[in-house]
C-alpha positions in Angstrom: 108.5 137.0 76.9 111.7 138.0 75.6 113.9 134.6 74.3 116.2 135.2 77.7 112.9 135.1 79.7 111.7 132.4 78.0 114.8 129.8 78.8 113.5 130.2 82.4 110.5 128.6 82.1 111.8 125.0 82.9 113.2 126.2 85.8 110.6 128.1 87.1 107.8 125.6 86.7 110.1 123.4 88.8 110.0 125.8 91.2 106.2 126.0 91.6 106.1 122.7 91.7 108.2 122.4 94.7 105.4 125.6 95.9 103.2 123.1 95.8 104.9 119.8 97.1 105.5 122.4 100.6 102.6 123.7 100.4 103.9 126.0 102.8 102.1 128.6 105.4 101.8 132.2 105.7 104.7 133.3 107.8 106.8 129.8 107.5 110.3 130.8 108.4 112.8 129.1 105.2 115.8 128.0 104.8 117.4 127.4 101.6 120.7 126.0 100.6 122.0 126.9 97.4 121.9 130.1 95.4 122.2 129.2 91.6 119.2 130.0 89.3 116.9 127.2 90.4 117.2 128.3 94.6 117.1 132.1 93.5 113.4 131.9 91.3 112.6 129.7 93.8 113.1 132.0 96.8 111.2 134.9 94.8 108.5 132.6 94.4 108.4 131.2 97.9 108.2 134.8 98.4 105.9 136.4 96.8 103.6 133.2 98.3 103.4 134.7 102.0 106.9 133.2 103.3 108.5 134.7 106.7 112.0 135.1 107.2 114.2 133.7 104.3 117.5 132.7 104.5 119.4 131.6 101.6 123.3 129.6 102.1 126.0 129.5 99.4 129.4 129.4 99.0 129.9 132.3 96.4 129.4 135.8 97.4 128.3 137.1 94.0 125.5 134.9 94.1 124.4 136.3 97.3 125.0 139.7 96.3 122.6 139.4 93.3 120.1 137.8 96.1 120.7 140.8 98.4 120.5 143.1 95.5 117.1 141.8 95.0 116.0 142.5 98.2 114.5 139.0 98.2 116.3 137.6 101.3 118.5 137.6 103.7 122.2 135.5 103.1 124.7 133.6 104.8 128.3 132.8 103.5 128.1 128.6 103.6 131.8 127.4 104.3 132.3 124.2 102.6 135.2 123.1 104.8 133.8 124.4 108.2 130.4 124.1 108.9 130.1 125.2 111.9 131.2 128.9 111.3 127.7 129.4 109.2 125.7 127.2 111.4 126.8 129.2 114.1 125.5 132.3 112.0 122.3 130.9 111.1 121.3 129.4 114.5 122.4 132.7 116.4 119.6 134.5 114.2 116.8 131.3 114.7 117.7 129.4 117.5 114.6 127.4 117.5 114.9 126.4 113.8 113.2 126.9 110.4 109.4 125.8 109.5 111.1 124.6 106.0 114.7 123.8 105.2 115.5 123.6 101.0 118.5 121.5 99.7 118.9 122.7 96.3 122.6 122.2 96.1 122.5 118.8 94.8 125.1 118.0 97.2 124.5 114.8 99.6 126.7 116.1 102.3 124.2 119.4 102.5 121.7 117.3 102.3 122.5 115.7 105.3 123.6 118.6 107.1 119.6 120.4 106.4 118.8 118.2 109.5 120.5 120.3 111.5 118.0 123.5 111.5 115.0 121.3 111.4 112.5 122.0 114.5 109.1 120.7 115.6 107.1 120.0 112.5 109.4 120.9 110.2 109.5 120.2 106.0 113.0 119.0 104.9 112.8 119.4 100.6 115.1 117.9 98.7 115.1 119.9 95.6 119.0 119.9 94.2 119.8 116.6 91.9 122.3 114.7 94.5 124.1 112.0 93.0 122.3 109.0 92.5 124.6 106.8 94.9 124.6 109.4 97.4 123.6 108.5 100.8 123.4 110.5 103.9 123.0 109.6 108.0 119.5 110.3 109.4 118.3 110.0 113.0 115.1 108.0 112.7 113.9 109.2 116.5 114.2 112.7 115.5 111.8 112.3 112.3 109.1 110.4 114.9 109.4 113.0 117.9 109.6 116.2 116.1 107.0 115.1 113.1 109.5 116.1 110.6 108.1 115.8 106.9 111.0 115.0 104.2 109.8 116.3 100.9 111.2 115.4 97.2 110.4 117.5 94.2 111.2 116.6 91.1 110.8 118.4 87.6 107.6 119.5 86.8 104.3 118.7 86.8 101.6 121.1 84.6 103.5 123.6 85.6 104.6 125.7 82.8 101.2 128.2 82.2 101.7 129.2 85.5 105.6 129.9 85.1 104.7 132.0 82.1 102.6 133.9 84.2 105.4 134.7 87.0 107.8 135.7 84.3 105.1 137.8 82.1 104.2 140.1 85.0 107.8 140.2 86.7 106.5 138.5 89.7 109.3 136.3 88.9 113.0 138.6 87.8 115.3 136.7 85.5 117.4 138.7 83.5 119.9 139.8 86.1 120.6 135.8 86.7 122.1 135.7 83.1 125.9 136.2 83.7 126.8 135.3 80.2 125.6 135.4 76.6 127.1 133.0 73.8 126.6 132.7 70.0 125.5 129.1 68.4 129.1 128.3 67.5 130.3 129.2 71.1 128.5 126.4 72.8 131.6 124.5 73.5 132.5 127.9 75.6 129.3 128.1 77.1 129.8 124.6 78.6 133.2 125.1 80.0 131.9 128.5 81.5 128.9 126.8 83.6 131.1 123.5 83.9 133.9 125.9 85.8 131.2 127.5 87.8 132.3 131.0 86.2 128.7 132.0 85.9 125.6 131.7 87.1 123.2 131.5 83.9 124.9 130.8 80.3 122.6 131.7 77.3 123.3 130.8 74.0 121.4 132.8 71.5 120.5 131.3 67.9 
């Protein structure tokens, strides 16, 4: 692995362990909110795994673009301030719903809105780091008629032989997710530029 490839490695043995906490089925139709580095290796892995149709939501069109490029899904534009115009995209395309619905935004309000595409059986996985005081409105009778499984996945768990493996063999692509490159004594730059949301993966070379 080249050092670039290697600063993935966290972030992609997150993402098989959320593989594994789904444990989901060949053909599963998947939603996934958010399209920074973690939901992008993640949709490549979820994948590469047998998924169906995947969907990923985001407010920044260059971050669907480099998911489009990759020919790894399918997008939708995610308008902060009216959801209804997505949802109105994403439910004209599955009308009956997804088999598993991702938050990896880290936003509560998304969180609460994943209920929304949820079906019969569904997994709802909470996968982006909300705010720890964040709370969202559930309907308890729609979890107990339609069997709804929610889902957390956190970190890592033994993880990280099998993310070297994804990234050895480009199972898993990563260099086309770093949008900008810093020295050592640029790191105060580095932090403003992911703080501003300017880019989508800072490296900082030694």
């Amino acid at each position: 692995l080249s050092f670039d490839e290697a600063a993935f490695c966290e972030p992609a043995a997150c993402a098989i362990h959320c593989l594994d906490r789904i444990q989901p089925q060949p053909g599963d139709d998947i939603i996934i909110f958010g399209a920074g580095p973690a939901g992008i290796i993640l949709t490549q892995i979820l994948k590469c795994n047998g998924a169906g149709n995947i969907i990923v939501c985001a407010p920044s069109r260059d971050k669907l673009d480099i998911i489009e490029n990759m020919n790894i899904a399918k997008t939708v534009l995610f308008h902060k301030n009216d959801y209804l115009r997505h949802e109105t995209v994403i439910k004209s395309r599955f009308p009956k719903g997804f088999d598993i619905i991702i938050e990896a935004t880290g936003s509560s309000q998304v969180a609460g809105h994943c209920f929304s595409y949820a079906k019969r059986g569904s997994k709802i996985v909470f996968y982006g780091v909300c705010d720890k005081a964040g709370e969202i409105k559930i309907n308890p009778y729609q979890i107990f008629i339609d069997e709804i499984k929610i889902i957390g996945s956190f970190a890592q768990t033994h993880c990280f032989d099998r993310a070297i493996q994804y990234l050895e063999s480009g199972t898993v692509k990563v260099n086309n997710l770093i949008t900008h490159t810093f020295n050592l004594d640029e790191y105060g730059k580095a932090i403003d530029a992911v703080a501003d949301g300017r880019c989508l993966k800072a490296i900082i070379h030694p």
